[in-house]
Amino acid sequence: MTDKDVLRRGMRVLGVAIREEPRIFAAAVGASAVYGATTVASALVLGQVTDRVVVPAFRDGDTTTGALVATFLAVFGVAVLKALSIVGRRLWAGIMQYRLQATYRRRVTRQYLRLPLAWHHRHPTGALLSNANADVEAAWYPIAPLPMATGVVVMLVLAAASMLVTDWALALVGFVVFPAIFLLNVAYQRRQGPLAMRAQELRADVSAVAHESFDGALVVKTLGREDEETARFEASSRELADANIAVGRVRALFDPLLEALPSLGVLLVLLAGSVRIANGDLDPGELVQIAYLFTLLAFPVRAIGWLLGDMPRSIVGYDRVQYVLDAEGESAYGATPARTTGPAGLRVRAVRFGYLDGNDVLDDVAFDIEPGRTVAVVGPTGSGKSTLVSLLVRLVDPGSGEILLDGTDLRDLARGGVAASAALVPQQAFLFDDTIRDNITLGLDVSDDEVRAALRTAQGAEFVDRLPHGLDTQVGERGTTLSGGQRQRIALARALVRKPRLLVMDDATSAVDPRVEAAILAGLRDGGTGPSTVVVVAYRKATIALADEVVFIDGGKVTARGPHTELVRTSAGYRRLVEAYDRAARDREQAEAPRGDGSGDGGRAAPDRDPGSPDDADDTDAAGEEVPA
């Protein structure tokens, strides 16, 4: 990127900022202009005081009280105006910068929520966090010096005019440093630009590595990979540190030079001014005025330099933010309202879906589910079950084919229609760092009686009642104070309290004891969700047997469907898979039998439970007795 490109694109970003907050920008620039004017006025006052008070006092050996009072009032008045203008400039510039950052963080977050899940799958979470935080901050870094750099132009113009009016010859002597300052700024931007861009890009890399490490803390600790993960993060951090040091090194080299050049101009002015005073062409007060104005020129020059210095990083941050805001793929919605009563009917018609690798995960999948039925989706690992679940609740759209809810394509439903009719309980139960009540309601206006009813159906009421604060118990980040089975039941209650017409469960009871799972499914069949159609991805034979019908998926295709007993008899692939599940369950029970801890997590208890988390000893069967391990 050339210097012209940096300047042009940087000015474009600043233009966006000004259009976003024109009034605040005008107030900040106005205060900065007053600062520039009062700064020049202070030089004029200083020159007048020198000629009318200081020099006569030295010459006559005396001065008057009136002269001293007038001097104090003039200097004090200019100083007060200058101080007020500094406060106004910094206050309004800060408000403008922070408002822009807050505005764009909200826009990025809203865009994340609008974009489909497939888009999120293509972008690392760490990079997305960096977009919403570090990149937004970097995009508006130049806003802090922008009003100051704009306002001090007034200072430059007034100072130059004052010097030329006072003594044009002496002013021209001092002006010879300005071409040198300009060339030095150009060289500074040329060296600083690429380094600042690289540093901003590395911030996203460090954020991505850190997020991945934190998110995978369980794997890191259980496999003893702490040292390797620390080394990986250290390498990224060192690379960022080196990039920042390179930026600081360039700034450390050029800053003193930019500060020194105006001082060089002052020296030239003093030397030439001394000669002109000796020749009687200049008064001492005029020399003091011009010299003082040159000492002030370092500030506006540096202010403009700060603005230009932040531009490369600002461009990188703005481009990364704009990439998110310009991203396409937002799900389109129709205008058909969803039905609000009765269980939902579901039809899947010739659905095909594939990811970025070009291979179809689902191929020509078709089946119908009558309202009020419970259907188990069964298939080997990688057969496309979870992908099908995502399609049923429209987390993603099929590449071809259609999914009909009560006869209406999901894509034709109005915004919010699918969410109002269907609820998904995913494989990994996610809880917020909040109370159990708020994790279940998530802002839904329901009574505690309804929350407890949902918990009873999810077989979670007993363990919640035993917690120190009941529904008001804080569960910690991601629910780390609870076991895997407890988290799954909270997530299930979250879906049930919404009384969905279609409930989709993606292996959502895998971490609870089989008897507890049977009690949950029995509760669902007995109307625990209200009038609802249930689709459950299942692995356990007992769970599958409870379904009215089974859809067997193998290799991305529906290869068989019907009651469990019928498929066991007619489908060899289904029979082998169910028998394998059954053997694995028996082996797991035999391996865990000596434990005798009554954990009730069915052998698939949350491996990510923190040490010291309460045992899930509340997993009970339908009769309320503790289930043996």
XYZ file of C-alpha atoms in Angstrom:
629
model
C 0.000 0.000 0.000
C 1.524 3.337 -1.071
C 1.632 6.496 1.047
C -1.112 7.990 -1.112
C -3.273 4.918 -0.591
C -2.795 5.082 3.179
C -3.659 8.775 3.256
C -6.655 8.394 0.940
C -8.127 5.378 2.732
C -7.340 6.860 6.127
C -9.169 10.064 5.245
C -12.091 7.954 4.058
C -12.284 6.226 7.447
C -12.158 9.616 9.172
C -14.927 10.801 6.881
C -17.079 7.896 8.032
C -16.448 8.906 11.631
C -17.389 12.526 10.996
C -20.604 11.522 9.238
C -21.477 9.216 12.133
C -21.043 11.916 14.803
C -21.133 15.333 13.071
C -22.325 17.405 16.046
C -19.860 15.980 18.534
C -17.069 16.374 15.993
C -18.043 20.009 15.397
C -18.001 20.685 19.153
C -14.576 19.055 19.540
C -13.109 20.913 16.569
C -14.619 24.177 17.826
C -12.957 23.694 21.209
C -9.681 22.807 19.459
C -9.922 25.938 17.293
C -10.388 28.043 20.430
C -7.322 26.328 21.867
C -5.311 27.224 18.752
C -6.498 30.811 18.827
C -5.763 31.268 22.538
C -2.324 29.699 22.068
C -1.465 32.297 19.419
C -3.088 34.973 21.570
C -0.782 34.007 24.432
C 2.193 34.700 22.177
C 0.765 38.102 21.265
C 0.136 38.890 24.924
C 3.647 37.791 25.804
C 5.091 40.056 23.099
C 3.032 43.035 24.242
C 3.928 42.449 27.900
C 7.598 42.314 26.950
C 7.467 45.605 25.035
C 5.118 47.520 27.347
C 5.937 46.179 30.792
C 9.138 44.139 30.996
C 11.476 46.265 28.823
C 10.288 49.598 30.326
C 10.647 48.161 33.821
C 14.272 47.196 33.140
C 14.923 50.515 31.411
C 13.291 52.757 34.031
C 13.829 50.563 37.067
C 10.175 50.940 37.986
C 6.633 49.944 36.893
C 3.084 50.690 37.932
C 0.511 48.630 39.762
C -1.927 49.152 36.902
C 0.566 47.678 34.421
C 1.087 44.607 36.606
C -2.657 44.114 37.116
C -3.301 44.471 33.400
C -0.523 41.957 32.683
C -2.007 39.471 35.180
C -5.521 39.833 33.812
C -4.373 39.419 30.209
C -2.236 36.356 30.926
C -4.838 34.837 33.305
C -7.732 35.420 30.910
C -5.924 33.776 28.004
C -4.853 30.878 30.254
C -8.431 30.273 31.448
C -9.792 30.241 27.904
C -6.994 27.926 26.862
C -7.675 25.535 29.760
C -11.415 25.458 29.038
C -10.756 24.766 25.370
C -8.438 21.867 26.283
C -11.128 20.367 28.508
C -13.744 20.756 25.780
C -11.492 19.328 23.094
C -10.528 16.252 25.095
C -14.023 15.685 26.439
C -15.775 15.810 23.068
C -13.025 13.876 21.293
C -13.265 11.133 23.929
C -17.052 11.032 23.697
C -16.856 10.771 19.917
C -14.281 7.973 20.020
C -16.100 5.880 22.636
C -19.496 6.370 20.994
C -18.093 5.157 17.678
C -16.517 2.140 19.340
C -19.772 1.262 21.127
C -21.796 1.769 17.932
C -19.594 -0.483 15.844
C -19.358 -3.160 18.528
C -23.147 -3.312 18.537
C -23.242 -3.463 14.740
C -20.688 -6.266 14.620
C -22.542 -8.215 17.311
C -25.882 -7.791 15.557
C -24.280 -8.943 12.321
C -22.884 -12.023 14.051
C -26.389 -12.861 15.234
C -27.871 -12.343 11.777
C -25.305 -14.418 9.906
C -26.048 -18.151 9.597
C -24.205 -20.819 11.514
C -22.397 -21.904 8.355
C -20.652 -18.517 8.190
C -19.488 -18.864 11.799
C -18.116 -22.329 11.059
C -15.758 -20.758 8.498
C -14.271 -18.210 10.908
C -12.272 -18.884 14.098
C -13.939 -17.651 17.265
C -10.785 -15.815 18.326
C -10.796 -13.801 15.109
C -14.471 -12.927 15.611
C -13.723 -11.732 19.147
C -10.872 -9.629 17.789
C -13.198 -8.098 15.181
C -15.616 -6.968 17.877
C -12.950 -5.703 20.267
C -9.395 -4.966 19.138
C -10.308 -4.173 15.521
C -13.121 -1.811 16.502
C -10.770 -0.007 18.891
C -8.034 0.233 16.273
C -10.437 1.545 13.631
C -11.218 4.594 15.762
C -7.802 5.247 17.330
C -7.308 8.383 15.188
C -10.485 9.944 16.554
C -8.734 11.104 19.732
C -6.180 13.297 17.869
C -8.534 14.121 14.953
C -10.316 17.173 16.461
C -7.021 18.384 17.857
C -5.229 17.974 14.519
C -8.118 19.700 12.739
C -8.341 22.541 15.238
C -4.619 23.259 15.397
C -4.736 24.145 11.727
C -6.230 27.377 13.075
C -3.140 27.706 15.250
C -0.829 27.159 12.292
C -2.634 29.700 10.100
C -2.850 32.342 12.832
C 0.725 31.769 13.943
C 2.048 32.008 10.389
C 0.012 35.154 9.725
C 1.141 36.748 12.991
C 4.793 36.013 12.266
C 4.549 37.373 8.731
C 2.835 40.558 9.920
C 5.369 41.036 12.723
C 8.478 40.494 10.584
C 8.151 38.664 7.288
C 11.894 38.272 6.806
C 12.385 36.623 10.178
C 9.318 34.433 9.596
C 10.739 33.180 6.297
C 13.967 32.244 8.062
C 12.015 30.052 10.454
C 9.811 28.597 7.744
C 12.752 26.815 6.125
C 12.272 23.960 8.640
C 8.781 23.155 7.378
C 9.856 21.282 4.226
C 12.168 19.192 6.426
C 9.269 18.422 8.818
C 7.061 17.395 5.892
C 9.699 15.065 4.422
C 10.380 13.560 7.825
C 6.659 12.848 8.323
C 6.488 11.155 4.923
C 9.459 8.934 5.804
C 7.893 8.182 9.180
C 4.587 7.050 7.661
C 6.378 4.947 5.076
C 8.274 3.030 7.751
C 5.491 2.938 10.336
C 2.559 1.929 8.109
C 3.457 -1.710 7.291
C 4.659 -2.345 10.841
C 1.433 -1.049 12.383
C -0.651 -3.135 9.982
C 1.283 -6.273 10.831
C 0.912 -5.642 14.566
C -2.860 -5.257 14.244
C -3.173 -8.499 12.275
C -1.131 -10.357 14.904
C -3.512 -9.210 17.636
C -6.222 -11.328 16.022
C -3.854 -14.318 15.864
C -3.036 -14.038 19.569
C -6.731 -13.725 20.400
C -7.513 -16.844 18.352
C -4.799 -18.927 20.048
C -5.858 -17.724 23.511
C -9.526 -18.484 22.921
C -8.733 -21.933 21.555
C -6.553 -22.701 24.562
C -9.171 -21.554 27.060
C -11.974 -23.343 25.251
C -9.947 -26.542 25.136
C -8.729 -26.321 28.735
C -10.125 -29.765 29.539
C -8.232 -31.447 26.699
C -5.052 -29.523 27.507
C -5.118 -30.514 31.167
C -6.211 -34.124 30.787
C -3.519 -34.804 28.162
C -0.836 -32.896 30.036
C -0.298 -30.430 27.192
C 0.072 -27.329 29.372
C 3.707 -26.745 28.427
C 3.090 -27.196 24.701
C 0.044 -24.920 24.787
C 1.978 -22.332 26.776
C 4.756 -22.485 24.205
C 2.253 -22.042 21.370
C 0.736 -18.983 23.016
C 4.186 -17.669 23.900
C 5.282 -17.905 20.261
C 2.256 -15.892 19.099
C 2.696 -13.394 21.916
C 6.385 -12.950 21.165
C 5.632 -12.356 17.514
C 3.118 -9.671 18.488
C 5.564 -8.208 20.998
C 8.288 -8.050 18.343
C 5.885 -6.314 15.963
C 4.916 -3.777 18.635
C 8.561 -3.213 19.527
C 9.323 -2.563 15.868
C 6.532 0.039 15.844
C 7.890 1.601 19.035
C 11.431 1.591 17.683
C 10.431 3.579 14.623
C 8.439 6.006 16.749
C 11.343 6.377 19.162
C 13.623 7.254 16.235
C 11.358 9.771 14.519
C 9.653 11.439 17.491
C 12.793 13.227 18.759
C 13.581 14.414 15.236
C 10.075 15.792 14.770
C 10.337 17.503 18.137
C 13.786 18.908 17.384
C 13.070 20.504 14.006
C 10.807 23.291 15.356
C 13.475 23.960 17.989
C 15.997 24.307 15.188
C 13.673 26.879 13.653
C 13.654 28.758 16.986
C 17.473 28.843 17.013
C 17.558 30.225 13.477
C 14.959 32.852 14.422
C 16.921 33.897 17.530
C 20.161 34.202 15.583
C 18.611 36.200 12.761
C 16.486 38.206 15.205
C 19.516 39.231 17.257
C 21.129 40.649 14.147
C 17.932 42.547 13.199
C 17.577 43.952 16.741
C 21.194 45.100 16.613
C 20.449 46.834 13.301
C 17.328 48.462 14.783
C 14.951 46.587 12.447
C 13.154 44.641 15.197
C 11.918 45.187 18.749
C 12.781 42.670 21.491
C 9.070 42.006 22.106
C 8.575 41.114 18.457
C 11.485 38.664 18.590
C 10.059 37.065 21.769
C 6.667 36.797 20.077
C 8.013 35.115 16.942
C 10.351 32.806 18.878
C 7.542 31.767 21.213
C 5.245 31.048 18.277
C 7.907 28.789 16.787
C 8.173 26.867 20.057
C 4.424 26.310 19.826
C 4.627 24.953 16.287
C 6.032 21.641 17.534
C 2.651 20.776 19.050
C 0.431 21.139 15.968
C 3.052 19.364 13.896
C 3.091 16.473 16.365
C -0.732 16.441 16.536
C -0.909 15.961 12.786
C 1.840 13.350 13.072
C -0.149 11.440 15.693
C -3.139 11.431 13.382
C -1.122 10.180 10.429
C 0.701 7.659 12.609
C -2.555 5.992 13.686
C -3.934 5.783 10.155
C -2.316 2.472 9.049
C -3.585 0.599 12.098
C -6.960 2.297 11.744
C -7.262 1.154 8.128
C -6.506 -2.461 9.040
C -8.988 -2.445 11.920
C -11.702 -0.763 9.847
C -11.231 -3.184 6.939
C -11.527 -6.179 9.268
C -14.660 -4.752 10.880
C -16.168 -3.859 7.520
C -15.513 -7.397 6.283
C -17.915 -8.632 8.945
C -20.486 -5.903 8.327
C -20.420 -6.560 4.564
C -20.621 -10.350 4.948
C -23.449 -11.928 3.025
C -25.397 -15.047 3.763
C -27.963 -13.674 6.170
C -30.963 -15.954 6.224
C -33.900 -14.641 4.230
C -37.367 -14.837 5.716
C -40.840 -14.969 4.274
C -44.075 -13.471 5.511
C -46.039 -16.592 6.480
C -46.816 -16.669 10.204
C -46.190 -19.927 12.032
C -49.022 -21.804 13.693
C -49.126 -21.399 17.447
C -51.206 -24.348 18.638
C -51.039 -28.118 18.399
C -48.071 -30.367 17.655
C -46.172 -29.625 14.459
C -46.144 -31.741 11.354
C -42.781 -32.113 9.623
C -41.933 -33.075 6.072
C -38.424 -33.423 4.668
C -38.339 -33.436 0.877
C -35.252 -34.462 -1.165
C -32.865 -32.544 1.093
C -29.251 -32.287 0.059
C -26.586 -30.495 2.103
C -22.800 -30.234 1.975
C -20.040 -28.207 3.616
C -17.185 -26.284 2.039
C -15.219 -29.388 1.065
C -17.816 -30.046 -1.648
C -18.889 -33.450 -0.332
C -22.568 -33.930 0.455
C -23.258 -34.821 4.075
C -26.926 -35.474 3.330
C -28.144 -36.722 -0.030
C -31.800 -36.870 -1.060
C -33.077 -37.243 2.501
C -36.862 -37.518 2.694
C -39.320 -38.534 5.420
C -42.525 -37.341 7.082
C -43.335 -36.983 10.779
C -46.977 -36.794 11.748
C -47.995 -34.288 14.443
C -47.554 -35.565 17.989
C -45.269 -38.478 17.058
C -41.908 -39.249 18.676
C -39.250 -40.162 16.100
C -35.734 -41.419 16.806
C -33.003 -40.590 14.309
C -30.352 -43.298 14.404
C -27.165 -43.726 12.430
C -23.437 -44.397 12.690
C -20.953 -41.649 13.463
C -20.605 -39.192 10.585
C -23.854 -40.207 8.921
C -25.274 -36.657 9.080
C -27.574 -36.808 12.104
C -26.426 -33.547 13.704
C -26.491 -31.830 10.322
C -30.081 -32.987 9.868
C -30.942 -31.588 13.305
C -29.475 -28.203 12.307
C -31.618 -28.224 9.185
C -34.816 -29.081 11.075
C -34.550 -25.918 13.206
C -33.067 -23.859 10.344
C -29.622 -23.199 11.766
C -28.590 -23.841 8.157
C -30.551 -24.085 4.923
C -30.424 -27.104 2.592
C -28.502 -26.829 -0.650
C -31.543 -28.273 -2.381
C -34.876 -29.700 -1.343
C -37.160 -28.334 1.330
C -38.210 -28.827 4.922
C -41.867 -28.117 5.615
C -43.292 -27.226 9.005
C -47.063 -27.670 8.924
C -46.870 -27.583 5.147
C -44.832 -24.352 4.950
C -41.191 -24.234 3.866
C -39.062 -23.040 6.800
C -37.615 -20.347 4.520
C -41.101 -18.933 3.906
C -41.907 -18.458 7.585
C -41.716 -14.967 9.049
C -38.692 -13.991 11.155
C -38.958 -15.714 14.525
C -41.466 -18.241 13.248
C -39.170 -21.257 13.533
C -37.915 -20.236 16.982
C -41.496 -19.791 18.188
C -42.471 -23.294 17.029
C -39.344 -25.421 17.460
C -36.763 -25.855 20.207
C -33.390 -27.571 19.932
C -31.559 -29.241 22.797
C -28.022 -29.702 21.422
C -25.485 -32.370 22.149
C -23.292 -29.993 24.157
C -25.362 -28.223 26.809
C -24.281 -24.590 27.110
C -25.096 -22.584 30.224
C -24.426 -18.915 30.844
C -22.689 -17.572 33.934
C -26.022 -16.804 35.557
C -28.631 -18.325 37.846
C -30.436 -21.540 37.029
C -33.691 -19.608 36.657
C -32.216 -17.154 34.150
C -30.510 -19.957 32.248
C -33.884 -21.634 31.789
C -35.982 -18.576 31.005
C -33.388 -16.584 29.017
C -35.619 -13.542 29.229
C -38.898 -15.406 28.699
C -41.671 -14.107 30.956
C -42.712 -17.291 32.768
C -43.518 -18.031 36.378
C -41.398 -20.120 38.737
C -44.161 -22.747 38.704
C -43.690 -23.170 34.954
C -39.916 -23.329 35.406
C -40.287 -26.052 38.045
C -42.727 -27.981 35.858
C -40.156 -27.976 33.047
C -37.477 -29.122 35.500
C -39.698 -31.977 36.721
C -40.169 -33.234 33.185
C -36.411 -32.935 32.625
C -35.825 -34.866 35.889
C -33.938 -31.875 37.296
C -36.259 -30.519 39.985
C -34.778 -32.587 42.830
C -31.147 -31.634 42.326
C -32.083 -27.949 41.861
C -34.048 -27.963 45.120
C -31.007 -29.411 46.909
C -28.713 -26.636 45.721
C -27.943 -23.925 48.310
C -30.016 -21.237 46.590
C -32.329 -23.323 44.427
C -33.291 -21.547 41.227
C -31.130 -18.583 42.258
C -27.942 -20.656 42.323
C -25.168 -19.246 40.122
C -23.854 -21.987 37.837
C -20.531 -20.387 36.825
C -19.139 -19.933 33.337
C -20.537 -22.608 31.003
C -22.152 -24.197 34.077
C -18.852 -25.510 35.445
C -20.270 -25.959 38.958
C -22.682 -28.588 37.626
C -22.084 -32.059 36.257
C -22.697 -32.979 32.648
C -26.007 -34.652 33.424
C -27.205 -31.651 35.399
C -26.266 -29.268 32.633
C -28.133 -31.372 30.081
C -31.278 -31.362 32.173
C -31.115 -27.586 32.647
C -30.753 -27.221 28.864
C -33.708 -29.557 28.323
C -35.832 -27.585 30.815
C -34.884 -24.414 28.901
C -36.487 -25.914 25.799
C -39.491 -27.394 27.590
C -40.499 -24.174 29.359
C -41.131 -22.653 25.915
C -43.725 -25.370 25.168
C -42.401 -26.009 21.662
C -44.628 -27.572 19.055
C -41.521 -29.359 17.732
C -38.829 -30.518 20.154
C -35.532 -31.643 18.613
C -32.993 -33.376 20.861
C -29.507 -34.113 19.539
C -28.269 -36.824 21.905
C -29.337 -34.399 24.623
C -29.495 -36.977 27.437
C -26.194 -38.751 26.802
C -24.684 -37.728 30.164
C -27.470 -39.058 32.358
C -28.192 -42.549 33.585
C -30.273 -44.693 31.184
C -33.094 -44.966 33.731
C -33.191 -41.191 34.148
C -33.185 -40.850 30.389
C -36.111 -43.270 30.187
C -37.985 -41.209 32.788
C -37.321 -38.044 30.783
C -38.582 -39.569 27.548
C -41.592 -41.046 29.310
C -42.380 -37.584 30.642
C -42.143 -36.161 27.148
C -44.478 -38.834 25.797
C -46.954 -38.106 28.597
C -47.247 -34.482 27.519
C -44.370 -32.892 29.387
C -43.866 -30.455 26.524
C -47.553 -29.870 25.927
C -48.831 -30.988 22.526
C -45.501 -31.538 20.823
C -43.772 -33.535 18.115
C -40.425 -34.944 19.291
C -37.370 -35.770 17.190
C -34.520 -37.336 19.156
C -31.078 -38.388 17.977
C -30.547 -41.532 20.037
C -27.808 -44.076 20.718
C -29.247 -46.198 23.516
C -31.411 -49.157 22.631
C -33.876 -48.390 25.437
C -34.273 -44.838 24.200
C -34.782 -45.915 20.603
C -37.398 -48.452 21.631
C -39.500 -45.690 23.232
C -39.936 -43.882 19.899
C -43.004 -44.375 17.731
C -40.803 -44.620 14.680
C -37.112 -44.787 13.791
C -35.400 -43.050 10.863
C -32.137 -44.849 10.085
C -29.527 -42.733 8.307
C -26.404 -44.252 6.810
C -23.974 -42.480 4.507
C -26.128 -39.360 4.383
C -29.219 -41.239 3.144
C -32.335 -42.586 4.812
C -31.881 -46.307 4.312
C -34.717 -47.527 6.513
C -37.608 -46.259 8.625
C -40.296 -47.793 10.749
C -40.836 -49.095 14.291
C -37.746 -50.303 16.148
C -38.815 -53.929 16.245
C -39.511 -53.938 12.523
C -36.124 -52.393 11.611
C -34.296 -54.887 13.799
C -35.917 -57.616 11.724
C -35.654 -56.033 8.242
C -32.487 -53.854 8.248
C -29.173 -55.639 8.768
C -27.241 -52.347 9.095
C -29.633 -51.013 11.728
C -29.551 -54.305 13.633
C -25.736 -54.356 13.716
C -25.576 -50.731 14.916
C -28.125 -51.185 17.698
C -26.433 -54.391 18.860
C -23.090 -52.548 18.898
C -24.665 -49.794 21.022
C -26.078 -52.427 23.355
C -22.718 -54.200 23.753
C -20.944 -50.914 24.403
C -23.496 -49.994 27.066
C -23.119 -53.351 28.824
C -19.326 -53.128 28.732
C -19.457 -49.624 30.165
C -21.800 -50.688 32.969
C -19.549 -53.631 33.848
C -16.486 -51.402 33.877
C -18.175 -48.891 36.162
C -19.899 -51.374 38.458
C -17.107 -51.407 41.097
C -17.339 -47.632 41.519
C -20.565 -47.658 43.472
C -20.643 -43.867 43.698
C -24.194 -43.473 42.500
C -23.202 -40.607 40.252
C -26.047 -41.346 37.883
C -24.250 -39.889 34.883
C -24.557 -43.155 33.047
C -20.870 -43.586 32.251
C -20.909 -40.569 29.993
C -20.871 -38.069 32.824
C -19.431 -34.727 32.019
C -15.691 -35.247 31.681
C -15.344 -31.466 31.760
C -16.688 -31.140 35.304
C -14.359 -29.074 37.453
C -12.661 -30.859 40.347
C -14.799 -30.312 43.380
C -18.056 -29.955 41.426
C -21.003 -31.649 43.111
C -21.590 -35.228 42.152
C -24.673 -35.774 40.081
C -26.020 -38.028 42.810
C -29.542 -36.834 42.220
C -30.060 -38.925 39.087
C -32.982 -41.029 40.136
C -35.336 -43.364 38.428
C -39.020 -42.691 38.011
C -39.737 -44.046 41.486
C -37.396 -41.523 43.053
C -34.800 -44.083 44.179
C -31.142 -43.627 43.525
C -29.944 -45.469 40.452
C -27.026 -47.822 41.121
C -23.921 -47.262 39.059
